[in-house]
Tab-separated table of C-alpha atoms and ligand atoms in Angstrom:
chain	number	residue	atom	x	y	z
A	15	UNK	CA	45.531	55.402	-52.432
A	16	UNK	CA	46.728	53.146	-55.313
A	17	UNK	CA	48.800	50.487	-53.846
A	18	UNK	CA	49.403	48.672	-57.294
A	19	UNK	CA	51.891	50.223	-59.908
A	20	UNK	CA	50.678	49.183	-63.560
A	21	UNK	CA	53.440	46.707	-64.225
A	22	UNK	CA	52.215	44.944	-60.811
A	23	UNK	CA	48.313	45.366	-61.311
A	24	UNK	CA	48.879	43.959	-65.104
A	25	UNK	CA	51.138	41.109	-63.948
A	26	UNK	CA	48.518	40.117	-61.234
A	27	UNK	CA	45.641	40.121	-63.237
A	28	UNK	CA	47.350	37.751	-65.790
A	29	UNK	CA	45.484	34.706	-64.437
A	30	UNK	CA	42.065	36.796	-64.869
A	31	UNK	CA	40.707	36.223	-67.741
A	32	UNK	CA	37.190	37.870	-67.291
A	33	UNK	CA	39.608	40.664	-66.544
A	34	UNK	CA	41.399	40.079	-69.688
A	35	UNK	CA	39.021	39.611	-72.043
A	36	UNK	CA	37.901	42.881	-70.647
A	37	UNK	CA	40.802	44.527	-71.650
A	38	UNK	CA	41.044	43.155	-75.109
A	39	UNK	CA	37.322	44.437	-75.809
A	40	UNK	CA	39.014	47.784	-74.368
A	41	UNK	CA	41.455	47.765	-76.932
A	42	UNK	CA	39.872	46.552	-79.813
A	43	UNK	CA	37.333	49.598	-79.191
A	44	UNK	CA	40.418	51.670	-79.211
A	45	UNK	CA	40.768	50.680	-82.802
A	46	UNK	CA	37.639	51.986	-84.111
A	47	UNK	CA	37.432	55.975	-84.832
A	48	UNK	CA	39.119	58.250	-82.479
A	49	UNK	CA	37.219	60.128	-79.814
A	50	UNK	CA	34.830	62.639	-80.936
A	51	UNK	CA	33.761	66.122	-79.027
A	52	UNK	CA	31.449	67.020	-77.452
A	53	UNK	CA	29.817	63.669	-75.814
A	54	UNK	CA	28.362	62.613	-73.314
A	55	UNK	CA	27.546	59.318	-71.506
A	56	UNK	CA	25.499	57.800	-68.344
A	57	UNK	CA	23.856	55.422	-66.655
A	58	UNK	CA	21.458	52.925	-69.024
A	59	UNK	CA	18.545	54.684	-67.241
A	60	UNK	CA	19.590	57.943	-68.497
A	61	UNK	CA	19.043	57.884	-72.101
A	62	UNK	CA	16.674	61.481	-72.098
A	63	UNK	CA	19.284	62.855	-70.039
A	64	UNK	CA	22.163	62.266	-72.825
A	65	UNK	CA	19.719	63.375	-75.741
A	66	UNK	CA	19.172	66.826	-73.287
A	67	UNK	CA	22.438	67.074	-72.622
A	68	UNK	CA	23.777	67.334	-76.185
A	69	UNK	CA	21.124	69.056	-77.542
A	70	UNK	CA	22.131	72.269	-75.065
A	71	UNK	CA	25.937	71.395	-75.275
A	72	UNK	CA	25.047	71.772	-79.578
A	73	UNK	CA	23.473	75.141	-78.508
A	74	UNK	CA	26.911	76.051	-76.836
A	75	UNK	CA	25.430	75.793	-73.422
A	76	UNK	CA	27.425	74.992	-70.247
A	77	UNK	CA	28.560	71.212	-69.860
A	78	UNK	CA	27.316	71.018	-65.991
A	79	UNK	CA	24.239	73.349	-66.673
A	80	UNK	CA	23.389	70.651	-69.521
A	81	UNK	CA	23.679	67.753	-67.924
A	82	UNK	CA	21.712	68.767	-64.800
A	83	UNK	CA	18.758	69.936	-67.484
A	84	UNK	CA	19.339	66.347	-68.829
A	85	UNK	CA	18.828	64.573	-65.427
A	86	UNK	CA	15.811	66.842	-64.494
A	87	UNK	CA	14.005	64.639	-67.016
A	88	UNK	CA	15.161	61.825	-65.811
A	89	UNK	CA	14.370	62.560	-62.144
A	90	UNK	CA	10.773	63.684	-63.068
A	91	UNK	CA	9.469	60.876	-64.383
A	92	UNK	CA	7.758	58.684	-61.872
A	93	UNK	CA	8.414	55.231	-63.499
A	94	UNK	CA	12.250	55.449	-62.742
A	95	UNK	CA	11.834	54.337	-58.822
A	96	UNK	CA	15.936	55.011	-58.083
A	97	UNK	CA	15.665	58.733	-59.463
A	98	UNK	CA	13.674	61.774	-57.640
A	99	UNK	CA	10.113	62.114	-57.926
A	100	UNK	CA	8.892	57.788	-57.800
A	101	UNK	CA	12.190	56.604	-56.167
A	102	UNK	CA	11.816	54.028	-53.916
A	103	UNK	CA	11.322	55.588	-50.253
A	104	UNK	CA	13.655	54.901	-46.896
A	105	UNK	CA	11.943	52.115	-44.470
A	106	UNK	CA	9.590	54.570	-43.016
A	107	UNK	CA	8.307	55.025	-46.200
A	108	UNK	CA	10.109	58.689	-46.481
A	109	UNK	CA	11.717	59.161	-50.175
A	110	UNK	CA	15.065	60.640	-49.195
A	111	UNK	CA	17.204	61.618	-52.017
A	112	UNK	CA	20.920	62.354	-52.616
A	113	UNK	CA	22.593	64.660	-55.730
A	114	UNK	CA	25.938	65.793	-56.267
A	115	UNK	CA	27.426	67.948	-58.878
A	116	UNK	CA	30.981	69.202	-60.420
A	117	UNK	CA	31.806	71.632	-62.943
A	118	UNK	CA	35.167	70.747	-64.439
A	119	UNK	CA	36.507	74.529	-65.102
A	120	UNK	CA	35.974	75.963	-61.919
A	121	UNK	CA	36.598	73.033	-59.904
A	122	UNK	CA	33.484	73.605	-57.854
A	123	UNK	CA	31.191	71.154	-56.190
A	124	UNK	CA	27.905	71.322	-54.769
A	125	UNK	CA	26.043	68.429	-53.385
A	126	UNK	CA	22.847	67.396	-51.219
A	127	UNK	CA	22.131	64.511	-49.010
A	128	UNK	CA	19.011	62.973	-47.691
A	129	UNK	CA	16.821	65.869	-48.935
A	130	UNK	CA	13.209	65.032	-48.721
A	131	UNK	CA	10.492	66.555	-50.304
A	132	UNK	CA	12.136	68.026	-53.263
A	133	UNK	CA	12.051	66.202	-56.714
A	134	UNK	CA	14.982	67.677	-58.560
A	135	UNK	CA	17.868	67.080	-56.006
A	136	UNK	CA	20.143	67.866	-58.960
A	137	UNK	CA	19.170	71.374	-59.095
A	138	UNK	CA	19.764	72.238	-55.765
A	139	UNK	CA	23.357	70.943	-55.728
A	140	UNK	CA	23.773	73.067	-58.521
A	141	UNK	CA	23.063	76.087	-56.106
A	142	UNK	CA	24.762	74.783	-53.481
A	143	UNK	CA	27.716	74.922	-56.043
A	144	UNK	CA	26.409	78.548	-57.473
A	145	UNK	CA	25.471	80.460	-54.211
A	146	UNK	CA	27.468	78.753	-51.352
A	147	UNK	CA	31.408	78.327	-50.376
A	148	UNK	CA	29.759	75.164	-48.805
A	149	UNK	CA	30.303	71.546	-50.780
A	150	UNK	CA	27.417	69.532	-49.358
A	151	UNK	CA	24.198	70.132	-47.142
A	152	UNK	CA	22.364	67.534	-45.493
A	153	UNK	CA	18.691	66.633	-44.167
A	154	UNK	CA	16.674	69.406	-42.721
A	155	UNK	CA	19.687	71.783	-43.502
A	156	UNK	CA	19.497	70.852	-47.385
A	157	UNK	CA	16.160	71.264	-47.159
A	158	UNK	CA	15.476	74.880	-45.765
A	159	UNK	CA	18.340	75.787	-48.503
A	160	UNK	CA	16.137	74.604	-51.857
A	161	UNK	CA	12.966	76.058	-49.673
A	162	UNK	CA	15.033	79.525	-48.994
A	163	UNK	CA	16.507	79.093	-53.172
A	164	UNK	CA	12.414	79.013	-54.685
A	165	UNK	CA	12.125	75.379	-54.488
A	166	UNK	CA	8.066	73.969	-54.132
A	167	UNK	CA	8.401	71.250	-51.192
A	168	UNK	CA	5.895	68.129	-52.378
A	169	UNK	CA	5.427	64.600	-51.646
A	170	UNK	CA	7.358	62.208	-53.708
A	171	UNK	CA	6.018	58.951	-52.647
A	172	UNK	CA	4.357	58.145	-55.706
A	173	UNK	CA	1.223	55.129	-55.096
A	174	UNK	CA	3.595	53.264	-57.229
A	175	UNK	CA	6.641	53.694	-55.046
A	176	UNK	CA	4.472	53.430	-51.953
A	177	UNK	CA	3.187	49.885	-52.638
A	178	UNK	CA	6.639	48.656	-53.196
A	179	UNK	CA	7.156	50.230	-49.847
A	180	UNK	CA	4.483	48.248	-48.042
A	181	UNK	CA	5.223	45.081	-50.111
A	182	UNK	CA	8.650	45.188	-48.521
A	183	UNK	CA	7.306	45.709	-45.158
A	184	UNK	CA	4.767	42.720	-45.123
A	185	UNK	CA	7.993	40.348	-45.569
A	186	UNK	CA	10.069	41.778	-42.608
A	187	UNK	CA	10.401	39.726	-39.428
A	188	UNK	CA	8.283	37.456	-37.743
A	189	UNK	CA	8.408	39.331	-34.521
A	190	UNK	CA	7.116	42.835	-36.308
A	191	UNK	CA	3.372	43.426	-36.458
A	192	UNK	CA	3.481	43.294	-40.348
A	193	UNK	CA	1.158	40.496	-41.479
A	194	UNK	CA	2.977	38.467	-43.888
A	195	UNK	CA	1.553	38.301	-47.400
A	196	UNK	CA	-0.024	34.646	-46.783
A	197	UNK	CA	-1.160	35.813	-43.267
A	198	UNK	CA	-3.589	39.066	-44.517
A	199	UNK	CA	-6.892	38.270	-43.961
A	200	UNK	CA	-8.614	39.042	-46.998
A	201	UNK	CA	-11.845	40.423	-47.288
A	202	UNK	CA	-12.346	41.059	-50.639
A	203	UNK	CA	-15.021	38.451	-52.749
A	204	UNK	CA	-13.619	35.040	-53.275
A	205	UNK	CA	-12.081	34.713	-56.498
A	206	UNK	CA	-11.386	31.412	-58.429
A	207	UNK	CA	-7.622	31.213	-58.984
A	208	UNK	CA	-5.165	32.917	-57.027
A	209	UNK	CA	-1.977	31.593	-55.352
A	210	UNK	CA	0.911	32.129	-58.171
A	211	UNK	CA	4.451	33.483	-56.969
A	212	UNK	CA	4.970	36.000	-54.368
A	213	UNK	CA	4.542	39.492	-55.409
A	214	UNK	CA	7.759	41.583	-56.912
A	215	UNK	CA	9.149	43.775	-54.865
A	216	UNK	CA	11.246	46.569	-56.466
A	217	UNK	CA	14.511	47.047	-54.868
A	218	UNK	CA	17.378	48.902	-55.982
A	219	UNK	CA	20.906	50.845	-55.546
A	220	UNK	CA	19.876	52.626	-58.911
A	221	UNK	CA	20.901	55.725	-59.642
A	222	UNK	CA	21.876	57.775	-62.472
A	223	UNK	CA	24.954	59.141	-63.429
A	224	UNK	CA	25.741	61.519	-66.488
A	225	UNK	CA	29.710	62.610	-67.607
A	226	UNK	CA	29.981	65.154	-70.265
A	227	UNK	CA	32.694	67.024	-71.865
A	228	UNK	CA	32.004	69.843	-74.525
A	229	UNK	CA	33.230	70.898	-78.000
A	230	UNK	CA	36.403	72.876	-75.735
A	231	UNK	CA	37.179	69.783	-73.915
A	232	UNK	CA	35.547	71.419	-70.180
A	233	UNK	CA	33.991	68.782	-68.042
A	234	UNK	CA	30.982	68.078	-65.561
A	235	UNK	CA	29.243	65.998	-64.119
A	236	UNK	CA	25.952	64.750	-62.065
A	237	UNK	CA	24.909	61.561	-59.924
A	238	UNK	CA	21.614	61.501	-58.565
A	239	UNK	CA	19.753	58.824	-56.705
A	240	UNK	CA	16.897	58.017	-54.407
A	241	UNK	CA	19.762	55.560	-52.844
A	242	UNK	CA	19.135	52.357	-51.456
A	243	UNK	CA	15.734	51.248	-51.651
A	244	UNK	CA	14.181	50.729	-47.495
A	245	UNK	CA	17.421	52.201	-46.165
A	246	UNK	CA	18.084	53.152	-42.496
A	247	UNK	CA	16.441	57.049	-42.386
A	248	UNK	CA	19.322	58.777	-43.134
A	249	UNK	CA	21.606	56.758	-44.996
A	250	UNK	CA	23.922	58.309	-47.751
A	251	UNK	CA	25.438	56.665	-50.668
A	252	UNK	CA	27.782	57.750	-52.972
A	253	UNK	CA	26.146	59.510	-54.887
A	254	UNK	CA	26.518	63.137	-53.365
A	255	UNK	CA	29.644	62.327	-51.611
A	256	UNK	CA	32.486	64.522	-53.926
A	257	UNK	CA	35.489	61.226	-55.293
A	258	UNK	CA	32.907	58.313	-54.380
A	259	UNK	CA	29.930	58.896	-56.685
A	260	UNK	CA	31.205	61.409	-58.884
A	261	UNK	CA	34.286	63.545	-59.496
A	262	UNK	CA	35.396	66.102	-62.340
A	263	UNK	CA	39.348	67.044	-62.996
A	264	UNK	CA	39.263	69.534	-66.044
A	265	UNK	CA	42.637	68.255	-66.923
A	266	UNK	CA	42.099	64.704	-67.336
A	267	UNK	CA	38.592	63.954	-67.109
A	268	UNK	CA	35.090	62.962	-65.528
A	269	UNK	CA	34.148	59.505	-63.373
A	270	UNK	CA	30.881	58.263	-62.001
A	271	UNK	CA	29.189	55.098	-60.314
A	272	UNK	CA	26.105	53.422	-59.897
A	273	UNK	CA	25.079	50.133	-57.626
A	274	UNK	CA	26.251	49.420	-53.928
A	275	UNK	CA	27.490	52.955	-52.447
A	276	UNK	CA	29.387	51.463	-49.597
A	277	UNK	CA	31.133	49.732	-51.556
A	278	UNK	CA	31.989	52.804	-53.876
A	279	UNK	CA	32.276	55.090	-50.827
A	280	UNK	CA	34.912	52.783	-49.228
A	281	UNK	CA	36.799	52.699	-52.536
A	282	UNK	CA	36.929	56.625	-53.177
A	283	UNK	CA	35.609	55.010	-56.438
A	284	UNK	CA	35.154	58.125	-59.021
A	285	UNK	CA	38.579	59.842	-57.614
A	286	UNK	CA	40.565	57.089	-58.085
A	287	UNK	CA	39.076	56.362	-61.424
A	288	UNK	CA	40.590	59.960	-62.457
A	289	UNK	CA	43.709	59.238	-61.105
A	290	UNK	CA	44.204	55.912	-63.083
A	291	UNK	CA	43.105	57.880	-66.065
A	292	UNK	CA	45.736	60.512	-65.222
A	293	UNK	CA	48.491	57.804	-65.252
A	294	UNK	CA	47.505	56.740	-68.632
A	295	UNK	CA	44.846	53.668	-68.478
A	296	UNK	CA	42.014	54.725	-70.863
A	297	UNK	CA	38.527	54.832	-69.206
A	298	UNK	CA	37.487	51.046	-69.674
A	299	UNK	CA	40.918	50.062	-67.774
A	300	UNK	CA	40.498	53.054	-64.955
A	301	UNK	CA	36.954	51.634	-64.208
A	302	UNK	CA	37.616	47.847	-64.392
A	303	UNK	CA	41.250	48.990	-61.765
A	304	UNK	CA	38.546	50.578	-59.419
A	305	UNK	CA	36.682	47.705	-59.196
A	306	UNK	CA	39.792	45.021	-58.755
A	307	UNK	CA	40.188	47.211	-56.317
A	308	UNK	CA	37.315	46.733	-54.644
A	309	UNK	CA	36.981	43.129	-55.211
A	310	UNK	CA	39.914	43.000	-53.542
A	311	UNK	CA	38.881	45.323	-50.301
A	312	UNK	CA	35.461	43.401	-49.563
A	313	UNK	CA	36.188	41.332	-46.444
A	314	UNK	CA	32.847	40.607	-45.544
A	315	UNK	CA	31.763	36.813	-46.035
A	316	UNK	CA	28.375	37.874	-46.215
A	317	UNK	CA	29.343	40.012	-49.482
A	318	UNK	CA	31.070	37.393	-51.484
A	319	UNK	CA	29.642	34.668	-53.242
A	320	UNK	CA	30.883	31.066	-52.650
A	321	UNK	CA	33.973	31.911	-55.425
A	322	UNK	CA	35.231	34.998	-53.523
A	323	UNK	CA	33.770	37.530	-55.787
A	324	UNK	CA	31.238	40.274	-54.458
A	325	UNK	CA	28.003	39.314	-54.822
A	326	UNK	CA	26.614	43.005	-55.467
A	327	UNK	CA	26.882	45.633	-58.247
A	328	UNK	CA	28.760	48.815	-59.037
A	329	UNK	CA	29.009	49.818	-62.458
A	330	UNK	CA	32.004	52.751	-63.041
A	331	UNK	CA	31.809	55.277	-66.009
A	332	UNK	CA	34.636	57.288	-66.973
A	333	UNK	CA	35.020	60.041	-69.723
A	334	UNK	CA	38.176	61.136	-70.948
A	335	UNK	CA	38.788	64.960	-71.951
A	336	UNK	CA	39.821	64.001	-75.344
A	337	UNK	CA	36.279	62.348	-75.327
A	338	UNK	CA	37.211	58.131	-75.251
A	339	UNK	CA	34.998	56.639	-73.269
A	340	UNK	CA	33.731	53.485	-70.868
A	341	UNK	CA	32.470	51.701	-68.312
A	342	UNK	CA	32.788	47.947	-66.316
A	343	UNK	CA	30.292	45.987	-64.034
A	344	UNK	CA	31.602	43.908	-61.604
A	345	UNK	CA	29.857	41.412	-64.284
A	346	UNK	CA	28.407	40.341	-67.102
A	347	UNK	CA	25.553	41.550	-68.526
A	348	UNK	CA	25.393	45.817	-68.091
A	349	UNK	CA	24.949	48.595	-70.429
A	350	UNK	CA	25.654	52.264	-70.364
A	351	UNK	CA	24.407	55.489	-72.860
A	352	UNK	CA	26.666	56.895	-74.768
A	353	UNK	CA	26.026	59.910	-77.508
A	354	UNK	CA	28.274	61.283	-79.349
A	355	UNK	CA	26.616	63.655	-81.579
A	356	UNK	CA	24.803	61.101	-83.831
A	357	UNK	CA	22.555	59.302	-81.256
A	358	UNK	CA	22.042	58.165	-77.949
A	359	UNK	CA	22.534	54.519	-77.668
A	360	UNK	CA	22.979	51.404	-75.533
A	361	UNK	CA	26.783	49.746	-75.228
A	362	UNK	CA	27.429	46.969	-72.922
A	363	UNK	CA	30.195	47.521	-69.845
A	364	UNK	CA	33.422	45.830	-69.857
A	365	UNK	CA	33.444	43.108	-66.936
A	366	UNK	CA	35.762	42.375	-64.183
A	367	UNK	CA	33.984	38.850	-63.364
A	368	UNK	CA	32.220	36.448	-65.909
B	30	LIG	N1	24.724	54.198	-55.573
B	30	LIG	C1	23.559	54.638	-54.938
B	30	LIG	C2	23.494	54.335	-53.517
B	30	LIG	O1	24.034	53.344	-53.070
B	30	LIG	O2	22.865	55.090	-52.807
């Protein structure tokens, strides 16, 4: 998949120097105390989900079963709208939510795609994993599965989440029958006032993503996701799809992403992540190669901004089995958890662009 050897990939990103000053924050961090066991690491959104996660890895408990307990949390809570129960729904207003899982010792997987109506998508690619030869269910298939496995069928279109929804739909075209904000006829009591900017309307590729290795040095991982916010019913991101939004090799270590899942699907993002770590870049240099690499594979005019760059998001976290750590936006300005026994806390991603 890697057309670049490293001599090549270093040589070409000599002129780079958002890539380079990258790297030199990459190896000034390798200065500072060796890697520490066990540890764990996500997505910003998923600071619970670390402090979970370590607690039950402290208590000797499975890596995968850990992390999955830690992004239950995070998937319950109704504020985070790009996460289970509150995420932001398709464009018929139908939350549809994707989850994929990997336990590092058995090399297993387990995943789920476009699964409505249950909140912790997480969980059921763990069975999938546990009680199926299968990898990944989809739709109504994934959903008689958690139904037929104990899981409660609800409705996960939170008032929050719903508003959003119908925000977004009064600004589609002019030929839908959608009134436009300024066109509602409004038939509450006059009020003195008014005007000011155009609502907010929530949008987002967000997702979260947790990596963990324990005291032994086994792996897993989880990436789950609501998925593009107003997406075409039936759309599926990265996130469940096993190498794109999340992959697990026992031997060398655990990847994830976040942000534009095309883009990471197209790129085999958390695979090749792995394999970059397997031929010796540390996890800062695998995830700022996969998105070069990327940069370099979006065509589309309509994706780049007027300098060539992309103009959208992916974020890449990688975990090494020793336990060194990191993670690169396409730019400036990102932050990942990280805890490493002490404390969860906030460090900012390496970038590939200013
Ligand atoms: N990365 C989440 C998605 O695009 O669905």
């Amino acid at each position: 998949m890697d057309t670049l050897n490293r001599r090549t990939f270093l040589a070409a990103s000599a002129a780079s120097v958002p890539f380079l000053s990258a790297m030199s924050s990459a190896s000034s961090r390798a200065s500072q105390p060796g890697p520490s066991r066990p540890l764990a690491i996500s997505s910003r959104n998923g600071t619970p989900a670390v402090k979970r996660t370590m607690e039950l890895l402290r208590g000797g408990a499975d890596p995968l079963e850990a992390i999955v307990a830690g992004i239950t949390l995070v998937e319950d809570d109704p504020n985070d709208m790009s996460v289970g129960y509150g995420g932001l729904p398709n464009e018929q207003g139908v939350v549809e939510l994707d989850a994929s899982v990997m336990h590092g010792r058995n090399h297993k997987a387990g995943a789920v795609a476009a699964l409505q109506s249950i909140r912790n998508p997480a969980q059921v690619a763990l069975e999938v994993l546990r009680r199926t030869d299968h990898v990944l269910l989809v739709g109504e298939g994934a959903l008689a599965f958690a139904k037929a496995v104990g899981f409660k069928p609800q409705n996960l279109l939170t008032d929050q989440a719903r508003e959003a929804w119908l925000r977004w739909k009064q600004q589609l075209n002019p030929r839908d029958d959608w009134l436009d904000k300024d066109q509602q006829v409004d038939t509450k009591p006059a009020r003195s006032g008014g005007g000011g900017p155009p609502p907010h309307i929530p949008f987002t590729h967000g997702t979260i993503h947790c990596s963990a290795v324990d005291a032994n040095g086994d792996l897993g991982a989880c990436t789950s996701t609501s998925g593009l916010s107003y997406k075409l019913p039936g759309r599926v991101g990265d996130s469940p799809i096993i190498g794109a939004g999340m992959f697990v090799d026992n031997e060398v270590g655990s990847a994830g992403a976040t942000g534009r899942g095309e883009a990471v699907i197209q790129s085999c993002g958390a695979f090749q992540a792995i394999q970059h770590m397997a031929d010796g870049d540390d996890p800062t240099e695998a995830c700022l190669r996969v998105l070069k690499w990327i940069a370099e594979h979006t065509k589309r005019h309509d994706l780049l901004n007027d300098r060539g760059e992309p103009n959208f998001n992916v974020i890449m976290y990688a975990l090494r089995k020793d336990g060194a750590y990191g993670s690169a936006a396409m730019r400036k300005g990102s932050s990942f958890t990280v805890h490493d026994g002490t404390q969860a806390r906030h460090e900012p991603c390496a970038s590939l662009f200013e």
